Amino acid sequence: FLFFVCSRALIFPFLIREGKPTPFFTFVLALLFCVFNGYLQGRSLTTYAAYPPGWLGDSRFITGFLGWLIGMAINIHSDHILRNLRKPGETGYKIPRGGMFEYVSGANFFGEILEWFGFALACCTIESFAFALCTLFILGSRGRQHHK
């Protein structure tokens, strides 16, 4: 969880070349959501979650961890494809090709949804499942808009 959040917050912004400016209100809402969610996930995992001995070898944890890892790889690769769609100074819409974009038009969204459902399965907490559902609804609607 921390690896993804740090890479998304500290590394990803420096990789973006150009883009549309983000409205301040949208930035504030995203920041508040991330702070609240980070607190909620951290608090639930460190204070309330109790795992039996051998949990790291349990099929739910292993399957969830692999789902998280594959989802993160899809997300990072898809972001790389999107960042390199246009040459510097180029504008206009381009359809991404390669990777999971060959199968789904919002591959970056698909990767992140898979990632957080994997996280939810590995953690088996109501908080992680709630986050996965929020991710599905938010990114699913964005993916549908991008597809249209």
PDB file of C-alpha atoms in Angstrom:
ATOM      1  CA  PHE A   1       0.000   0.000   0.000  1.00  0.00           C
ATOM      2  CA  LEU A   2       2.734   2.428   1.011  1.00  0.00           C
ATOM      3  CA  PHE A   3       4.837   1.511  -2.032  1.00  0.00           C
ATOM      4  CA  PHE A   4       1.983   2.397  -4.396  1.00  0.00           C
ATOM      5  CA  VAL A   5       1.055   5.600  -2.583  1.00  0.00           C
ATOM      6  CA  CYS A   6       4.666   6.812  -2.513  1.00  0.00           C
ATOM      7  CA  SER A   7       5.235   5.988  -6.175  1.00  0.00           C
ATOM      8  CA  ARG A   8       1.962   7.648  -7.174  1.00  0.00           C
ATOM      9  CA  ALA A   9       2.570  10.750  -5.044  1.00  0.00           C
ATOM     10  CA  LEU A  10       6.334  11.226  -5.412  1.00  0.00           C
ATOM     11  CA  ILE A  11       7.465   9.586  -8.661  1.00  0.00           C
ATOM     12  CA  PHE A  12       4.462   9.741 -11.022  1.00  0.00           C
ATOM     13  CA  PRO A  13       4.065  13.565 -10.977  1.00  0.00           C
ATOM     14  CA  PHE A  14       7.663  14.023 -12.142  1.00  0.00           C
ATOM     15  CA  LEU A  15       7.162  11.627 -15.059  1.00  0.00           C
ATOM     16  CA  ILE A  16       4.235  13.571 -16.536  1.00  0.00           C
ATOM     17  CA  ARG A  17       5.423  15.841 -19.333  1.00  0.00           C
ATOM     18  CA  GLU A  18       2.519  18.126 -20.088  1.00  0.00           C
ATOM     19  CA  GLY A  19      -1.126  17.974 -19.348  1.00  0.00           C
ATOM     20  CA  LYS A  20      -4.230  19.864 -18.578  1.00  0.00           C
ATOM     21  CA  PRO A  21      -4.126  21.817 -15.333  1.00  0.00           C
ATOM     22  CA  THR A  22      -6.077  20.248 -12.491  1.00  0.00           C
ATOM     23  CA  PRO A  23      -8.773  22.467 -10.970  1.00  0.00           C
ATOM     24  CA  PHE A  24      -7.873  23.380  -7.387  1.00  0.00           C
ATOM     25  CA  PHE A  25     -11.163  22.027  -5.991  1.00  0.00           C
ATOM     26  CA  THR A  26     -10.529  18.643  -7.644  1.00  0.00           C
ATOM     27  CA  PHE A  27      -7.010  18.624  -6.191  1.00  0.00           C
ATOM     28  CA  VAL A  28      -8.333  19.363  -2.686  1.00  0.00           C
ATOM     29  CA  LEU A  29     -10.998  16.637  -2.912  1.00  0.00           C
ATOM     30  CA  ALA A  30      -8.428  14.094  -4.136  1.00  0.00           C
ATOM     31  CA  LEU A  31      -6.023  15.099  -1.371  1.00  0.00           C
ATOM     32  CA  LEU A  32      -8.701  14.754   1.302  1.00  0.00           C
ATOM     33  CA  PHE A  33      -9.766  11.362  -0.043  1.00  0.00           C
ATOM     34  CA  CYS A  34      -6.161  10.104  -0.081  1.00  0.00           C
ATOM     35  CA  VAL A  35      -5.411  11.375   3.436  1.00  0.00           C
ATOM     36  CA  PHE A  36      -8.624   9.891   4.843  1.00  0.00           C
ATOM     37  CA  ASN A  37      -8.171   6.597   2.994  1.00  0.00           C
ATOM     38  CA  GLY A  38      -4.513   6.318   4.004  1.00  0.00           C
ATOM     39  CA  TYR A  39      -5.454   6.853   7.630  1.00  0.00           C
ATOM     40  CA  LEU A  40      -8.346   4.390   7.381  1.00  0.00           C
ATOM     41  CA  GLN A  41      -6.236   1.657   5.754  1.00  0.00           C
ATOM     42  CA  GLY A  42      -3.271   2.191   8.076  1.00  0.00           C
ATOM     43  CA  ARG A  43      -5.420   2.293  11.193  1.00  0.00           C
ATOM     44  CA  SER A  44      -7.408  -0.805  10.245  1.00  0.00           C
ATOM     45  CA  LEU A  45      -4.294  -2.835   9.430  1.00  0.00           C
ATOM     46  CA  THR A  46      -2.250  -1.783  12.464  1.00  0.00           C
ATOM     47  CA  THR A  47      -4.961  -1.606  15.114  1.00  0.00           C
ATOM     48  CA  TYR A  48      -7.947  -3.772  14.241  1.00  0.00           C
ATOM     49  CA  ALA A  49      -6.915  -6.479  11.772  1.00  0.00           C
ATOM     50  CA  ALA A  50      -5.927  -9.776  13.361  1.00  0.00           C
ATOM     51  CA  TYR A  51      -4.425 -12.495  11.203  1.00  0.00           C
ATOM     52  CA  PRO A  52      -3.922 -16.135  12.165  1.00  0.00           C
ATOM     53  CA  PRO A  53      -0.439 -17.656  12.175  1.00  0.00           C
ATOM     54  CA  GLY A  54       0.526 -18.631   8.648  1.00  0.00           C
ATOM     55  CA  TRP A  55      -1.598 -15.889   7.023  1.00  0.00           C
ATOM     56  CA  LEU A  56       1.184 -15.033   4.562  1.00  0.00           C
ATOM     57  CA  GLY A  57       0.931 -18.598   3.243  1.00  0.00           C
ATOM     58  CA  ASP A  58      -2.884 -18.570   3.027  1.00  0.00           C
ATOM     59  CA  SER A  59      -4.335 -18.827  -0.492  1.00  0.00           C
ATOM     60  CA  ARG A  60      -6.385 -15.643   0.033  1.00  0.00           C
ATOM     61  CA  PHE A  61      -3.282 -13.633   0.886  1.00  0.00           C
ATOM     62  CA  ILE A  62      -1.202 -15.117  -1.944  1.00  0.00           C
ATOM     63  CA  THR A  63      -3.972 -14.648  -4.542  1.00  0.00           C
ATOM     64  CA  GLY A  64      -4.647 -11.111  -3.320  1.00  0.00           C
ATOM     65  CA  PHE A  65      -0.962 -10.207  -3.310  1.00  0.00           C
ATOM     66  CA  LEU A  66      -0.538 -11.547  -6.862  1.00  0.00           C
ATOM     67  CA  GLY A  67      -3.644  -9.609  -7.967  1.00  0.00           C
ATOM     68  CA  TRP A  68      -2.214  -6.471  -6.383  1.00  0.00           C
ATOM     69  CA  LEU A  69       1.185  -7.014  -7.997  1.00  0.00           C
ATOM     70  CA  ILE A  70      -0.225  -7.753 -11.466  1.00  0.00           C
ATOM     71  CA  GLY A  71      -2.644  -4.815 -11.202  1.00  0.00           C
ATOM     72  CA  MET A  72       0.167  -2.462 -10.223  1.00  0.00           C
ATOM     73  CA  ALA A  73       2.325  -3.694 -13.127  1.00  0.00           C
ATOM     74  CA  ILE A  74      -0.574  -3.133 -15.560  1.00  0.00           C
ATOM     75  CA  ASN A  75      -1.201   0.317 -14.079  1.00  0.00           C
ATOM     76  CA  ILE A  76       2.448   1.419 -14.278  1.00  0.00           C
ATOM     77  CA  HIS A  77       2.902   0.034 -17.815  1.00  0.00           C
ATOM     78  CA  SER A  78      -0.341   1.638 -18.997  1.00  0.00           C
ATOM     79  CA  ASP A  79       0.675   4.991 -17.514  1.00  0.00           C
ATOM     80  CA  HIS A  80       3.979   4.667 -19.393  1.00  0.00           C
ATOM     81  CA  ILE A  81       2.115   4.077 -22.670  1.00  0.00           C
ATOM     82  CA  LEU A  82      -0.161   7.063 -22.018  1.00  0.00           C
ATOM     83  CA  ARG A  83       2.746   9.375 -21.153  1.00  0.00           C
ATOM     84  CA  ASN A  84       4.450   8.517 -24.433  1.00  0.00           C
ATOM     85  CA  LEU A  85       1.446   8.854 -26.761  1.00  0.00           C
ATOM     86  CA  ARG A  86       2.396  12.285 -28.042  1.00  0.00           C
ATOM     87  CA  LYS A  87       5.724  13.751 -28.986  1.00  0.00           C
ATOM     88  CA  PRO A  88       6.658  17.022 -27.241  1.00  0.00           C
ATOM     89  CA  GLY A  89       4.512  19.864 -28.575  1.00  0.00           C
ATOM     90  CA  GLU A  90       1.969  17.509 -30.160  1.00  0.00           C
ATOM     91  CA  THR A  91      -1.700  17.934 -29.279  1.00  0.00           C
ATOM     92  CA  GLY A  92      -4.880  16.074 -30.059  1.00  0.00           C
ATOM     93  CA  TYR A  93      -6.371  12.780 -29.038  1.00  0.00           C
ATOM     94  CA  LYS A  94      -4.515   9.554 -29.706  1.00  0.00           C
ATOM     95  CA  ILE A  95      -5.702   6.035 -29.084  1.00  0.00           C
ATOM     96  CA  PRO A  96      -3.230   4.095 -26.933  1.00  0.00           C
ATOM     97  CA  ARG A  97      -1.929   0.783 -28.301  1.00  0.00           C
ATOM     98  CA  GLY A  98      -0.038  -2.065 -26.695  1.00  0.00           C
ATOM     99  CA  GLY A  99      -0.146  -3.773 -23.333  1.00  0.00           C
ATOM    100  CA  MET A 100      -3.602  -4.172 -21.849  1.00  0.00           C
ATOM    101  CA  PHE A 101      -4.891  -1.391 -24.136  1.00  0.00           C
ATOM    102  CA  GLU A 102      -5.272  -4.157 -26.729  1.00  0.00           C
ATOM    103  CA  TYR A 103      -7.994  -5.671 -24.520  1.00  0.00           C
ATOM    104  CA  VAL A 104      -9.558  -2.772 -22.610  1.00  0.00           C
ATOM    105  CA  SER A 105      -9.722   0.916 -23.494  1.00  0.00           C
ATOM    106  CA  GLY A 106      -8.994   2.067 -19.937  1.00  0.00           C
ATOM    107  CA  ALA A 107      -6.101  -0.262 -19.138  1.00  0.00           C
ATOM    108  CA  ASN A 108      -4.675   2.091 -16.513  1.00  0.00           C
ATOM    109  CA  PHE A 109      -8.029   2.135 -14.720  1.00  0.00           C
ATOM    110  CA  PHE A 110      -8.393  -1.644 -15.047  1.00  0.00           C
ATOM    111  CA  GLY A 111      -4.933  -2.137 -13.520  1.00  0.00           C
ATOM    112  CA  GLU A 112      -5.715   0.062 -10.541  1.00  0.00           C
ATOM    113  CA  ILE A 113      -9.078  -1.623  -9.941  1.00  0.00           C
ATOM    114  CA  LEU A 114      -7.406  -5.054 -10.051  1.00  0.00           C
ATOM    115  CA  GLU A 115      -4.694  -3.767  -7.759  1.00  0.00           C
ATOM    116  CA  TRP A 116      -7.069  -2.639  -5.028  1.00  0.00           C
ATOM    117  CA  PHE A 117      -9.305  -5.713  -5.188  1.00  0.00           C
ATOM    118  CA  GLY A 118      -6.136  -7.778  -4.798  1.00  0.00           C
ATOM    119  CA  PHE A 119      -5.180  -5.611  -1.826  1.00  0.00           C
ATOM    120  CA  ALA A 120      -8.660  -6.139  -0.339  1.00  0.00           C
ATOM    121  CA  LEU A 121      -8.390  -9.916  -0.720  1.00  0.00           C
ATOM    122  CA  ALA A 122      -4.902  -9.976   0.814  1.00  0.00           C
ATOM    123  CA  CYS A 123      -6.004  -7.833   3.778  1.00  0.00           C
ATOM    124  CA  CYS A 124      -9.524  -9.219   4.251  1.00  0.00           C
ATOM    125  CA  THR A 125     -10.760  -6.081   6.013  1.00  0.00           C
ATOM    126  CA  ILE A 126     -13.982  -4.193   5.444  1.00  0.00           C
ATOM    127  CA  GLU A 127     -11.949  -0.989   5.017  1.00  0.00           C
ATOM    128  CA  SER A 128      -9.831  -2.419   2.193  1.00  0.00           C
ATOM    129  CA  PHE A 129     -12.952  -3.802   0.490  1.00  0.00           C
ATOM    130  CA  ALA A 130     -14.672  -0.393   0.813  1.00  0.00           C
ATOM    131  CA  PHE A 131     -11.632   1.226  -0.839  1.00  0.00           C
ATOM    132  CA  ALA A 132     -11.712  -1.333  -3.663  1.00  0.00           C
ATOM    133  CA  LEU A 133     -15.408  -0.576  -4.249  1.00  0.00           C
ATOM    134  CA  CYS A 134     -14.760   3.186  -4.266  1.00  0.00           C
ATOM    135  CA  THR A 135     -11.966   2.614  -6.769  1.00  0.00           C
ATOM    136  CA  LEU A 136     -14.275   0.499  -8.949  1.00  0.00           C
ATOM    137  CA  PHE A 137     -17.042   3.108  -8.979  1.00  0.00           C
ATOM    138  CA  ILE A 138     -14.786   6.134  -9.488  1.00  0.00           C
ATOM    139  CA  LEU A 139     -12.373   4.653 -12.032  1.00  0.00           C
ATOM    140  CA  GLY A 140     -15.065   2.552 -13.690  1.00  0.00           C
ATOM    141  CA  SER A 141     -17.060   5.685 -14.486  1.00  0.00           C
ATOM    142  CA  ARG A 142     -13.906   7.470 -15.711  1.00  0.00           C
ATOM    143  CA  GLY A 143     -13.034   4.458 -17.856  1.00  0.00           C
ATOM    144  CA  ARG A 144     -16.499   4.495 -19.385  1.00  0.00           C
ATOM    145  CA  GLN A 145     -16.166   8.227 -20.168  1.00  0.00           C
ATOM    146  CA  HIS A 146     -12.746   7.677 -21.763  1.00  0.00           C
ATOM    147  CA  HIS A 147     -14.089   4.765 -23.813  1.00  0.00           C
ATOM    148  CA  LYS A 148     -16.882   6.937 -25.240  1.00  0.00           C
TER     149      LYS A 148
END
